[in-house]
XYZ file of C-alpha atoms in Angstrom:
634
model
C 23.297 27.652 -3.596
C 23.795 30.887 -2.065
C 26.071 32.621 -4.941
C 24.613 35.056 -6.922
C 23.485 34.466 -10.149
C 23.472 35.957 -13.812
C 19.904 35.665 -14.872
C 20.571 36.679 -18.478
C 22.739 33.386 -19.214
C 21.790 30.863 -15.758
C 25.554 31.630 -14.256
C 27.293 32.691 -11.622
C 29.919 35.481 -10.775
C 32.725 32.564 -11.371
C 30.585 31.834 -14.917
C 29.216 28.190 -13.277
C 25.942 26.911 -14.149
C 23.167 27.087 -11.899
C 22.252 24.228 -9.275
C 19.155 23.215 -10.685
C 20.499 23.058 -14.127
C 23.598 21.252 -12.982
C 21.093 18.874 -11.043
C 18.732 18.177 -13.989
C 21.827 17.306 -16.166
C 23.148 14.775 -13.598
C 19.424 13.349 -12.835
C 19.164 12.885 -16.236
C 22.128 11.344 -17.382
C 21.650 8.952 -14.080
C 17.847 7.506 -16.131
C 19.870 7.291 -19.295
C 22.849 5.711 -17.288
C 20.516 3.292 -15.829
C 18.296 2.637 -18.923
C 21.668 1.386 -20.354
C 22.237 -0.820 -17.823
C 18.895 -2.129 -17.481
C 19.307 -2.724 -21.908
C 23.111 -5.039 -20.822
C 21.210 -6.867 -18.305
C 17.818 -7.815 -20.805
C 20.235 -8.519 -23.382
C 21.633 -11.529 -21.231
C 18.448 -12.697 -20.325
C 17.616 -12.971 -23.682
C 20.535 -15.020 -24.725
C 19.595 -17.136 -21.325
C 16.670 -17.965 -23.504
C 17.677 -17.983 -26.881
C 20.324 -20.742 -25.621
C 17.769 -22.363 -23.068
C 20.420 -21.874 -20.362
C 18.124 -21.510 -18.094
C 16.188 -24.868 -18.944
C 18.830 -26.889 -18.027
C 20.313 -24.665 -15.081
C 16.714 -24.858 -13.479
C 15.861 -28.598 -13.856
C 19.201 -29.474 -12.033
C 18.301 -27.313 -9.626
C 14.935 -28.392 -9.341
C 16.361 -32.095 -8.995
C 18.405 -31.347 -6.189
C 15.586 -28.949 -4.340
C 12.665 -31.827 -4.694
C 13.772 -34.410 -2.344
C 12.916 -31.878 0.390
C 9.756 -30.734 -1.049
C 8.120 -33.377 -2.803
C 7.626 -36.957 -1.392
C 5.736 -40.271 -2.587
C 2.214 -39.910 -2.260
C 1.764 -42.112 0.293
C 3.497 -39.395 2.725
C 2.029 -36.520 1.093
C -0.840 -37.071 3.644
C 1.154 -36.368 6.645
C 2.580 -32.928 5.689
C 0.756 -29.591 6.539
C -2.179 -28.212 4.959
C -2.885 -25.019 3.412
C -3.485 -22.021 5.929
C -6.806 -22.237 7.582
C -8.760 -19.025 6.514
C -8.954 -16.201 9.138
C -7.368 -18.664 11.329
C -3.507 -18.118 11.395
C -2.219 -18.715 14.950
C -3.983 -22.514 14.685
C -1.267 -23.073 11.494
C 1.381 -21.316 12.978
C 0.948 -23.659 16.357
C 0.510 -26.488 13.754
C 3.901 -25.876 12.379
C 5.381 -25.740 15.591
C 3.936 -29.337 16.534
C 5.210 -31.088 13.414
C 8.527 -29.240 13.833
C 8.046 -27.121 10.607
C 7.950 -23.541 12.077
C 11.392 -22.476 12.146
C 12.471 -23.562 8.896
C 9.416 -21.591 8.156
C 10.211 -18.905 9.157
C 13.761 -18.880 8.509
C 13.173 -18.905 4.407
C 10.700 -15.602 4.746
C 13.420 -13.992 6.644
C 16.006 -15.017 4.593
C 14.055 -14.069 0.962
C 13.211 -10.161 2.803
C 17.062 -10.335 3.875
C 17.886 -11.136 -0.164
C 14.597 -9.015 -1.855
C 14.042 -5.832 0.399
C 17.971 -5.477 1.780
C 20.017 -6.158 -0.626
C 22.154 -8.947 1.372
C 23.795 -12.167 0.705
C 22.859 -15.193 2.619
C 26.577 -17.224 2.200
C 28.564 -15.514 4.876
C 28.570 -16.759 8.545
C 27.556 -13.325 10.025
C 23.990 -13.302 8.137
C 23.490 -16.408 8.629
C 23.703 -15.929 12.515
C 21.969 -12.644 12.093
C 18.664 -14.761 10.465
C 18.799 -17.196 13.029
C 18.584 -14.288 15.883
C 15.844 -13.044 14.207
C 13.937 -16.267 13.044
C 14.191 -17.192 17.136
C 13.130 -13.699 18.089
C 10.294 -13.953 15.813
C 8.765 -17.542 16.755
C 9.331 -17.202 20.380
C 6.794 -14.090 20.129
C 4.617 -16.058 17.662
C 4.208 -18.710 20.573
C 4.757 -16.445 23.428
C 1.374 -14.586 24.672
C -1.446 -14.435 22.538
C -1.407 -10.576 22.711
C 2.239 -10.445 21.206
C 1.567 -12.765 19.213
C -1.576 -10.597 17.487
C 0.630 -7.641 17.255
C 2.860 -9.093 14.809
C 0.230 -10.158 12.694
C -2.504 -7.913 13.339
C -3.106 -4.275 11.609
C -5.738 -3.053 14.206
C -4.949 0.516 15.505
C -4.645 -1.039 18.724
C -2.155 -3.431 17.993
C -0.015 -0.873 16.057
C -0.729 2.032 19.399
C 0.447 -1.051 21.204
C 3.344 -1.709 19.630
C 4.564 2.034 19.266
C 3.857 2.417 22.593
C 6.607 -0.520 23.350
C 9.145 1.394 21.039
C 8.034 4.470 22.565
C 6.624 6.270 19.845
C 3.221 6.396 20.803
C 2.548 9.840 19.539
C 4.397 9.074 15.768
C 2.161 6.016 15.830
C -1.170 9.114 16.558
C 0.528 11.304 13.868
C 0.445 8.336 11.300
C -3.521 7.184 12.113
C -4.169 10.523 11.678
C -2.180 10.626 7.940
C -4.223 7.541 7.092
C -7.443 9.017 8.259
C -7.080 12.179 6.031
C -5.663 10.307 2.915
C -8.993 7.732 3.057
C -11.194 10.748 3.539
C -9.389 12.363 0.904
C -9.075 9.315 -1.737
C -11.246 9.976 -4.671
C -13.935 6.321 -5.446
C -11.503 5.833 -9.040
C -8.330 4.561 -6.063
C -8.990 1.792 -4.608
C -8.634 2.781 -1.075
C -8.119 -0.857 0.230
C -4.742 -0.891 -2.282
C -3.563 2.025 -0.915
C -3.675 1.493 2.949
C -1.704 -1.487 2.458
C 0.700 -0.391 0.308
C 1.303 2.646 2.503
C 1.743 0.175 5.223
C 3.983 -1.877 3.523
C 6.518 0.947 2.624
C 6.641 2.383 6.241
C 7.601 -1.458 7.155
C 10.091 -1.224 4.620
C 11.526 1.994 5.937
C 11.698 0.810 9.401
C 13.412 -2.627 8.426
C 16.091 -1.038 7.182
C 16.473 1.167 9.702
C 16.478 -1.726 12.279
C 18.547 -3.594 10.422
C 21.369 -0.340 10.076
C 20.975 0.626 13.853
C 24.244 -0.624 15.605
C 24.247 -3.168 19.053
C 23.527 -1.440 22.407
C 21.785 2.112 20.729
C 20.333 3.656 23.689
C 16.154 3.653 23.601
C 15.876 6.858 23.385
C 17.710 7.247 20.198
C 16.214 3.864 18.728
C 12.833 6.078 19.378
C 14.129 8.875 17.438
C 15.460 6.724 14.968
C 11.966 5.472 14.454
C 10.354 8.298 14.364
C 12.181 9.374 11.642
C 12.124 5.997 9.677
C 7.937 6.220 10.172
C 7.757 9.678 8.898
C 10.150 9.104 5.707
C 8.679 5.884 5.382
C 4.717 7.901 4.957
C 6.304 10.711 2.767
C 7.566 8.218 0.110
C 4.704 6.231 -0.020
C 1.777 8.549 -0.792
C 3.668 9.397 -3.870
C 1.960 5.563 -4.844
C -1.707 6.843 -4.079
C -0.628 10.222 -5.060
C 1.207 10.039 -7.800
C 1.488 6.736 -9.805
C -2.090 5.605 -8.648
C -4.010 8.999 -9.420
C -2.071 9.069 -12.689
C -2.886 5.514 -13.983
C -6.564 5.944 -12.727
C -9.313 8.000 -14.659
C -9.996 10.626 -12.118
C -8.006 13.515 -14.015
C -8.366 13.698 -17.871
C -5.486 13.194 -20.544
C -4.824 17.181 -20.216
C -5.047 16.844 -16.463
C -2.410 14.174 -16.417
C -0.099 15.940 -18.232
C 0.175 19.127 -16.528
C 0.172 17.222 -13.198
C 3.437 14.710 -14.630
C 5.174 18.042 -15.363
C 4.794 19.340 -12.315
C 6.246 16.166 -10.285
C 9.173 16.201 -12.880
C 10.031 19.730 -12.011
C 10.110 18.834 -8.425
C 12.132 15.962 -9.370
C 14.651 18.082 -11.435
C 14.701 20.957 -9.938
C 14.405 19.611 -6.165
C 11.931 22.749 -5.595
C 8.118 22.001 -5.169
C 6.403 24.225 -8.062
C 3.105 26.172 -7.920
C 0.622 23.911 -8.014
C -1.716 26.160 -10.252
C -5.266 26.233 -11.000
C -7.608 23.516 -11.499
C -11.472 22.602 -12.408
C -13.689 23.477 -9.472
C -14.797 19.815 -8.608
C -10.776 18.820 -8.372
C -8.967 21.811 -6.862
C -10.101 20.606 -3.359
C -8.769 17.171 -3.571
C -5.692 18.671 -5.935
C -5.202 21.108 -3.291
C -5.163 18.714 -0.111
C -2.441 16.305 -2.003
C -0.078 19.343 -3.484
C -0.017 19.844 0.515
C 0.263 16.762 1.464
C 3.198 16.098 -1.064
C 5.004 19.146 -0.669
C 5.134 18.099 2.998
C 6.383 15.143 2.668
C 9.052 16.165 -0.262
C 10.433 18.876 1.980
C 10.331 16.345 5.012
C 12.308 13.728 2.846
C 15.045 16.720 1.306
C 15.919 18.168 4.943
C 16.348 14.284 6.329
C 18.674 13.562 2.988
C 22.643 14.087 3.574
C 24.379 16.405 1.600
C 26.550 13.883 -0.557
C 23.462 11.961 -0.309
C 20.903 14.206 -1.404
C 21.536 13.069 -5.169
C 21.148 9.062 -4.690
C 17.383 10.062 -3.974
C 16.451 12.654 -6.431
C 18.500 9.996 -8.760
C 16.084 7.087 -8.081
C 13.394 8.838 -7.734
C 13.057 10.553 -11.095
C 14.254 6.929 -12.680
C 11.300 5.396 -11.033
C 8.987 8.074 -12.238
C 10.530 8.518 -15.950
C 10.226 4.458 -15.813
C 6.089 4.621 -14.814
C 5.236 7.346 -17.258
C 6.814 5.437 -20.450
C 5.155 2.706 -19.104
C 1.849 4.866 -18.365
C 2.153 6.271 -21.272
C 2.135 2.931 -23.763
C -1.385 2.095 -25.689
C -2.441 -1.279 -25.643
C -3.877 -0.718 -29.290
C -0.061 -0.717 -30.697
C 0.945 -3.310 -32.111
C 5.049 -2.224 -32.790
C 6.314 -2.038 -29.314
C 9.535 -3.626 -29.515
C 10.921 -6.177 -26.298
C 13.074 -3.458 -25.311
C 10.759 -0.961 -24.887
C 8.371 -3.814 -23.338
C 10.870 -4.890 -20.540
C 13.245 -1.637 -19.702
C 10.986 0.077 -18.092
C 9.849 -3.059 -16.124
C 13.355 -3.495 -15.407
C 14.230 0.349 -13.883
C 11.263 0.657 -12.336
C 11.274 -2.384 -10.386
C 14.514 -1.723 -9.298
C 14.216 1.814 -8.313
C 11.621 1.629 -6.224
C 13.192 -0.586 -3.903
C 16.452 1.759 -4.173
C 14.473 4.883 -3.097
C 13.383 3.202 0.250
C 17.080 2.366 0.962
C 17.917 6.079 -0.658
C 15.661 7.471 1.705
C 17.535 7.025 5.215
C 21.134 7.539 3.484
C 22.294 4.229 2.839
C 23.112 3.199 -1.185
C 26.459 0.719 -1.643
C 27.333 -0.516 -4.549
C 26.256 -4.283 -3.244
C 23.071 -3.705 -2.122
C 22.397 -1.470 -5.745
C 23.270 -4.405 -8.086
C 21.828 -7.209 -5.676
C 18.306 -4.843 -5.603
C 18.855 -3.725 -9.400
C 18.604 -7.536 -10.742
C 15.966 -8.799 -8.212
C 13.930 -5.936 -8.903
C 12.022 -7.507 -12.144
C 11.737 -10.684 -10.441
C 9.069 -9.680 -8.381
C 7.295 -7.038 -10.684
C 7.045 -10.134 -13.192
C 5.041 -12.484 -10.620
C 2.607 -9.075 -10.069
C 2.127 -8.576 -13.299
C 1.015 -11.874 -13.733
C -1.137 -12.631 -10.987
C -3.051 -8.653 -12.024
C -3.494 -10.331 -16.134
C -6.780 -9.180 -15.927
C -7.602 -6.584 -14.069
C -4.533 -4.452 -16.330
C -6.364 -6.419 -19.380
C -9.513 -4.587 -17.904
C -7.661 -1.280 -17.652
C -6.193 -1.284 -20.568
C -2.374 -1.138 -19.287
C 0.258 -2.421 -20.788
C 2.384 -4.851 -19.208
C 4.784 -7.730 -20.723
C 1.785 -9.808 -19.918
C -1.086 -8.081 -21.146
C 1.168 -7.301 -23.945
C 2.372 -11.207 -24.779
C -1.480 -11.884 -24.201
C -2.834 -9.972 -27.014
C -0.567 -10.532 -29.656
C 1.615 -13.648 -29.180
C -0.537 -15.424 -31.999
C 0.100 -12.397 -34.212
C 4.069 -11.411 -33.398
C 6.534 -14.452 -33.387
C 9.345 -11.950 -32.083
C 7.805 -11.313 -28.779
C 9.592 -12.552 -25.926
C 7.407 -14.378 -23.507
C 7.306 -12.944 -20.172
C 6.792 -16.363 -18.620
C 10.207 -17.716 -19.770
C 11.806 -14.203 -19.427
C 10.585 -15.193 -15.396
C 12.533 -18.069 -15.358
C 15.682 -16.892 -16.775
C 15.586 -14.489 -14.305
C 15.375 -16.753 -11.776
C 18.771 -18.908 -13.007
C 20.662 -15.651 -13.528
C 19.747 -14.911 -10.080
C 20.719 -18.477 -8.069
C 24.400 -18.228 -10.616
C 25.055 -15.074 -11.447
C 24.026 -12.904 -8.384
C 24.039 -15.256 -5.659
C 26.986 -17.314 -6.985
C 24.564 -21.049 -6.854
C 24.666 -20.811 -2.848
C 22.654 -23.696 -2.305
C 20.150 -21.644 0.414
C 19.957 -18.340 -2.122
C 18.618 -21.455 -4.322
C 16.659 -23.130 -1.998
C 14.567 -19.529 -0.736
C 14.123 -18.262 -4.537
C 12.875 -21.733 -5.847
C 10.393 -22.259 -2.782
C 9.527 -18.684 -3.445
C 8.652 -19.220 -7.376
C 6.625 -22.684 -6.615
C 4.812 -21.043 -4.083
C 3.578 -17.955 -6.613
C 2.385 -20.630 -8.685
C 0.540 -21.925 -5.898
C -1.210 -18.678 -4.781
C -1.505 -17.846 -8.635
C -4.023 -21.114 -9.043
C -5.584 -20.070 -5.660
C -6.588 -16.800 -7.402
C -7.378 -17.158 -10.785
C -9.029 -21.068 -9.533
C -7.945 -24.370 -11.837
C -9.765 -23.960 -14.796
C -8.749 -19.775 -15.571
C -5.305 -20.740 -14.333
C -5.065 -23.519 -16.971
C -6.480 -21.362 -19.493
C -3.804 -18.942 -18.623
C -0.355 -21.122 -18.978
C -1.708 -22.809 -22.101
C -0.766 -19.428 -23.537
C 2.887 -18.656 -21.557
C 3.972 -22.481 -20.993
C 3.471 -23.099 -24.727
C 7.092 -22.517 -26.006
C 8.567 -24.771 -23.647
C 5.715 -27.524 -23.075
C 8.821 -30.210 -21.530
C 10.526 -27.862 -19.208
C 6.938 -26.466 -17.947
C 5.156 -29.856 -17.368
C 7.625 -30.973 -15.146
C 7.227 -27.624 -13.109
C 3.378 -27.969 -12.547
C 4.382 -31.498 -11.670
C 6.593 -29.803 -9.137
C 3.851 -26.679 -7.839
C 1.394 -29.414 -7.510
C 2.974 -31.944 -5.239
C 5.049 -29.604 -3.476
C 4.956 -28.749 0.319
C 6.245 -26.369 2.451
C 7.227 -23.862 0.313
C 5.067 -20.893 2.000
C 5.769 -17.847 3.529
C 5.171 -15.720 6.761
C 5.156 -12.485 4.888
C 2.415 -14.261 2.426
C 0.537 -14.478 5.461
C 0.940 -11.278 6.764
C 0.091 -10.002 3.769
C -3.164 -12.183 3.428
C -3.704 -10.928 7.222
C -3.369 -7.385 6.492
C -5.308 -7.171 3.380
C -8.384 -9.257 5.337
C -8.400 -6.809 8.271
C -7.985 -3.859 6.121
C -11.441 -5.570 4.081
C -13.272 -6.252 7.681
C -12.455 -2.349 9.033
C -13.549 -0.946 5.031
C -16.820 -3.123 5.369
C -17.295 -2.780 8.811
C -16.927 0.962 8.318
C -19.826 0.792 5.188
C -22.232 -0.967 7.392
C -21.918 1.343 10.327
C -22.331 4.932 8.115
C -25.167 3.177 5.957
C -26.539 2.134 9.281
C -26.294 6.091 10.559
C -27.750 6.902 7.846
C -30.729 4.911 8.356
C -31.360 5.916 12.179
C -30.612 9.426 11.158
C -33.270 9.621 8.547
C -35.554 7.723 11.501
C -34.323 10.592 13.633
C -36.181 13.417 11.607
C -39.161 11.326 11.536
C -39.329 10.568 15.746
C -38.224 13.774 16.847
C -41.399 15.902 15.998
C -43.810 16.839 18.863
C -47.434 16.962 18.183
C -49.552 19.983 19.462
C -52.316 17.218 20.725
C -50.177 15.988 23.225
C -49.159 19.500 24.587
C -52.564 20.931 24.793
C -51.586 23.490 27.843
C -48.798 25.001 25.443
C -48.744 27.868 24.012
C -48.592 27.220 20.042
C -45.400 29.351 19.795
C -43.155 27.138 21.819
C -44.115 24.130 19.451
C -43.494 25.853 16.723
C -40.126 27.199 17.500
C -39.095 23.475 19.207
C -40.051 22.100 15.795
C -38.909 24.431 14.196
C -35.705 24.171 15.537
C -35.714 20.361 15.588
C -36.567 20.192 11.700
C -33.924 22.846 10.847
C -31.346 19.411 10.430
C -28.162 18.632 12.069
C -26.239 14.953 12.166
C -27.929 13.310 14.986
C -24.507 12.172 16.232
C -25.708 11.696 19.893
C -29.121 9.488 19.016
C -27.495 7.965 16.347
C -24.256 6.296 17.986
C -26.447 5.169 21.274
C -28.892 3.526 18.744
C -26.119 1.537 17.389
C -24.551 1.040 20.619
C -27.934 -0.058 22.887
C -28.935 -2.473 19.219
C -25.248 -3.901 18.674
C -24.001 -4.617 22.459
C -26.857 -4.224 24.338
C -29.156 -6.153 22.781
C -31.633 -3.477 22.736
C -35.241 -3.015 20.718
C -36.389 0.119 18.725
C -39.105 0.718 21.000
C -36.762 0.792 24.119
C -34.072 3.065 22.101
C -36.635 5.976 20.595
C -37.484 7.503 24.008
C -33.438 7.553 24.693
C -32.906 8.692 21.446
C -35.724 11.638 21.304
C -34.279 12.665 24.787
C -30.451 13.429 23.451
C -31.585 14.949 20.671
C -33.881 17.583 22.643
C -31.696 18.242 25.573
C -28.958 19.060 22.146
C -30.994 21.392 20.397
C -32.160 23.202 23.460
C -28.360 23.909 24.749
C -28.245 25.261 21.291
C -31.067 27.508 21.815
C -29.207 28.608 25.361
C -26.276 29.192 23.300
C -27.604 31.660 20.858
C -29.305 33.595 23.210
C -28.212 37.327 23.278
C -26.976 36.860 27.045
C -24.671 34.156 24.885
C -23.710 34.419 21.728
C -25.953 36.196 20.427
C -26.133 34.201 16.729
C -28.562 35.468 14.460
C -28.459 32.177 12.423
C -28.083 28.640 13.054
C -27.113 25.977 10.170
C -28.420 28.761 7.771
C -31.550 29.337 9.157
C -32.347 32.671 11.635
C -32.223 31.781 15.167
C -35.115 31.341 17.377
C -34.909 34.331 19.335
C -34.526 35.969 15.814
C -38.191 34.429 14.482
C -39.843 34.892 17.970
C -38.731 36.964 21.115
C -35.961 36.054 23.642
C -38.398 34.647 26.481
C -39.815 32.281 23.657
C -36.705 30.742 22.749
C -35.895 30.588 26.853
C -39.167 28.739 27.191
C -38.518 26.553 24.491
C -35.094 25.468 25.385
C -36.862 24.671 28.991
C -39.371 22.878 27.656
C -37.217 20.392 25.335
C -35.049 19.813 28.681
C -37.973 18.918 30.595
C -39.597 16.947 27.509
């Protein structure tokens, strides 16, 4: 980087190319590299189902797997419920008491062990690695109800709590802080809710792997630091979701918009330099503004934490994932001719890199854990896409779903996601995981226990009305799975929980949050209309100190003092209005007359106070004195 270069022709003194160009060659040979790929690996998925390999793969498998999930019905009375709503540590003691809770617990360790890093479960060491952690994890799941809420529970407090055990207490403050200014910031098209949890759920992903990478006996100090680090990388990749794919799939910026701000996150990508952001409409360049800064912060945070025969794996991944999402963004539900190819690719790169980057992102890509992550990536963005049907219906996205959904009846060629699902599932358990019998066991429990939550969500009758449409082709094969999702039990998860958990608290603090600003809102405006003094009931004043004290007190302000003891003497103490006002009318004055004090010109001499000339300005000094005196004493 530091040779000089020939600007006429891009080259050096020895006649090399320039980085950057060198670096958007390789970056974009990786997508087409990796588009190939993705083409090999739908091509033998589609023979899967042209052949109905997977049909007859699957129901063995199924055979063998339903003896432990699905008993006669006169048993099916003993085995554990659903989850209890907003009532978690009652069904995880439950489990416990029927003997159910490791086992539990074991299969959503092992499936993050196979989906998020990459591993195998068939060799003796990871198998004694997921018991150490399966034990680890139940014994503080039973242990004190205060650990026990911190592994489930996305308060502040909890999290504080917990950084303060790893000591990283003030990363933990740095990252509320983050959160704070990217909710503030969020314009109402993103759906703030969304992206609090995925932001969440990427820094946990960071940190797993950095856990998991972190060799026996590392001293605390550098676990802390490696922490740190791992929280930090795992916030600057994932506001490229709100800030990036999010704000470019929702309606905030126009078509023109969009396209200027996709070139500028490809030069990045390309050219590993953050461009000028430019100049934008006056009602965006705040928000486009605070998120250039924000990104360009976390891009240069992410570059200088990359290692040099490293640094390429990320930029690689990255720009697949984003080249992916804007083909994908860019598709119009309206055309008919999209071919399977172009329907699935994407799905398939996309779903893949994004899990890559996260492993990218703290320096560790092998080949294993790239073709292990590259195959199981389109697994999961399949079950997404079908439980969001609708809502991307409603947006007008295009998805294999959406796609299959509005044109199956019309296109015979089309390759039903649904079935697509399945084979995916079979190539996994025989081709990737070599038929280990617990690979099978995790990813079948896992695929029953979608269909579960998908009926949960859509409820029986839209659920029904759903698979009459993708369990059509193979009516057989399909009735005997429904058979199966119906009468099957434990076949949950502990990160479905979480999950559930995390996007219920994040719902209470967003609602919570609504009813306490409306409620400001509402003392405030009873604020302006208390605070007034009338001259009748300060007969002995003179007429000027009135004036100015109402003056002052109409001249507006937030309140903040009145307002918050309001809420605090009505919502813990109990209190009535009538008790509150005099309180209330008391801050406020004994507020406004330090202001008074403070613009004095023995103080600070302003000449104008939230836009409006100062007392001593209107009147004389000794009037605004008086004044300030008399709304202490009143």
């Amino acid at each position: 980087m530091g040779c000089e270069l020939d600007n006429a022709n891009g080259k050096n003194n020895k006649g090399e190319l320039r980085m950057t160009e060198v670096k958007l060659i390789n970056v974009e040979n990786s997508f087409k590299k990796a588009e190939e790929k993705a083409k090999r690996y739908l091509k033998t998925l589609l023979k899967h189902i042209e052949k109905q390999e997977y049909i007859k793969g699957l129901t063995k498998d199924f055979e063998a797997w339903k003896p432990f999930h699905v008993r006669p019905k006169i048993f099916q009375a003993l085995w554990s419920k659903n989850i209890p709503a907003n009532n978690y540590r009652t069904y995880i003691q439950r489990l416990e008491k029927e003997g159910k809770l490791h086992d539990y617990l074991e299969r959503s360790i092992s499936y993050i062990f196979l989906r998020d890093l990459g591993k195998t479960l068939y060799s003796p060491d990871m198998e004694k690695r997921i018991q150490e952690v399966t034990e680890k994890l139940k014994k503080q799941l039973l242990g004190s109800s205060e650990i026990g809420s911190i592994v489930t529970s996305f308060s502040k407090d909890a999290i504080y709590e917990k950084g303060k055990q790893e000591g990283i207490e003030l990363t933990v403050i740095w990252l509320f802080e983050k959160l704070k200014q990217v909710a503030k910031h969020l314009p109402k098209e993103i759906d703030a809710i969304h992206v609090q949890r995925k932001l969440l759920k990427v820094i946990a992903g960071v940190i797993l792997h950095v856990n998991e990478l972190m060799v026996a006996g590392v001293s605390k100090e550098e676990r802390a630091k490696n922490f740190d680090v791992a929280i930090r990388l795992g916030y600057s990749y994932g506001i490229t979701y709100p800030f990036i794919d999010d704000l470019l799939d929702s309606q905030f910026l126009n078509k023109e918009e969009k396209m200027k701000y996709s070139k500028l996150i490809r030069s990045a990508l390309l050219t590993q330099k953050v461009p000028e952001m430019g100049s934008w409409s006056e009602e965006k360049q705040s928000f486009m503004t605070f998120i250039y800064e924000e990104l360009k912060e976390a891009f240069e945070y992410i570059k200088i934490h990359q290692l040099q025969n490293n640094e390429n794996n990320f930029f690689e991944q990255a720009f697949i994932f984003f080249q992916a999402q804007e083909v994908d963004r860019n598709k119009d539900l309206s055309n008919s001719h999209y071919s399977n190819e172009e329907l699935f690719v994407p799905v398939i790169l996309k779903s893949a890199s994004s899990r890559l980057i996260a492993r990218s992102i703290i320096n560790e890509l092998n080949k294993d854990f790239g073709e292990h992550i590259f195959f199981h990536g389109i697994y999961n963005q399949l079950a997404d896409d079908l439980a969001d049907l609708f809502i991307d219906l409603e947006n007008g996205s295009v998805t294999p779903y959406t796609y299959y959904w509005k044109y199956h009846e019309k296109r015979s060629d089309l390759i039903n996601p649904f079935d697509l699902y399945w084979a995916v599932i079979h190539y996994l358990i025989h081709n990737v995981y070599q038929s280990d019998e617990k690979t099978r066991e995790v990813i079948l429990n896992r695929a029953i226990n979608g269909l579960k939550r998908l009926q949960g969500k859509l409820g029986k009758e839209q659920y029904k009305n759903v698979m009459k449409v993708f369990m059509k082709n193979q009516p057989s094969y399909y009735a005997f799975i429904e058979s199966l999702m119906k009468k099957a039990q434990n076949v949950d998860f502990f990160d479905k929980l979480v999950r559930d958990e995390m996007i219920a608290h994040l719902k209470r603090e967003h609602e919570g949050k609504e009813r306490f600003y409306n409620k400001m809102k509402v003392v405030q405006q009873r604020m302006n209309e208390w605070l007034p003094i009338e001259k009748k009931n300060e007969e002995r004043l003179d007429d000027r100190i009135i004036e100015a004290a109402n003056y002052r007190l109409e001249s507006g302000g937030k309140r903040l003092r009145p307002a918050l003891s309001y809420l605090l003497g009505e919502t813990v103490y109990g209190l009535l209005e009538r008790d509150l006002i005099p309180l209330c009318k008391s801050l406020e004055y004994m507020h406004t007359a330090s202001l008074i004090f403070d613009d004095l010109p023995s103080q600070d001499n302003a000449r104008y106070r939230r836009g409006k000339p100062t007392i001593h300005v209107i009147y004389i000094t000794a009037v605004a004195e008086l004044t300030a005196l008399f709304l202490n004493q009143k």
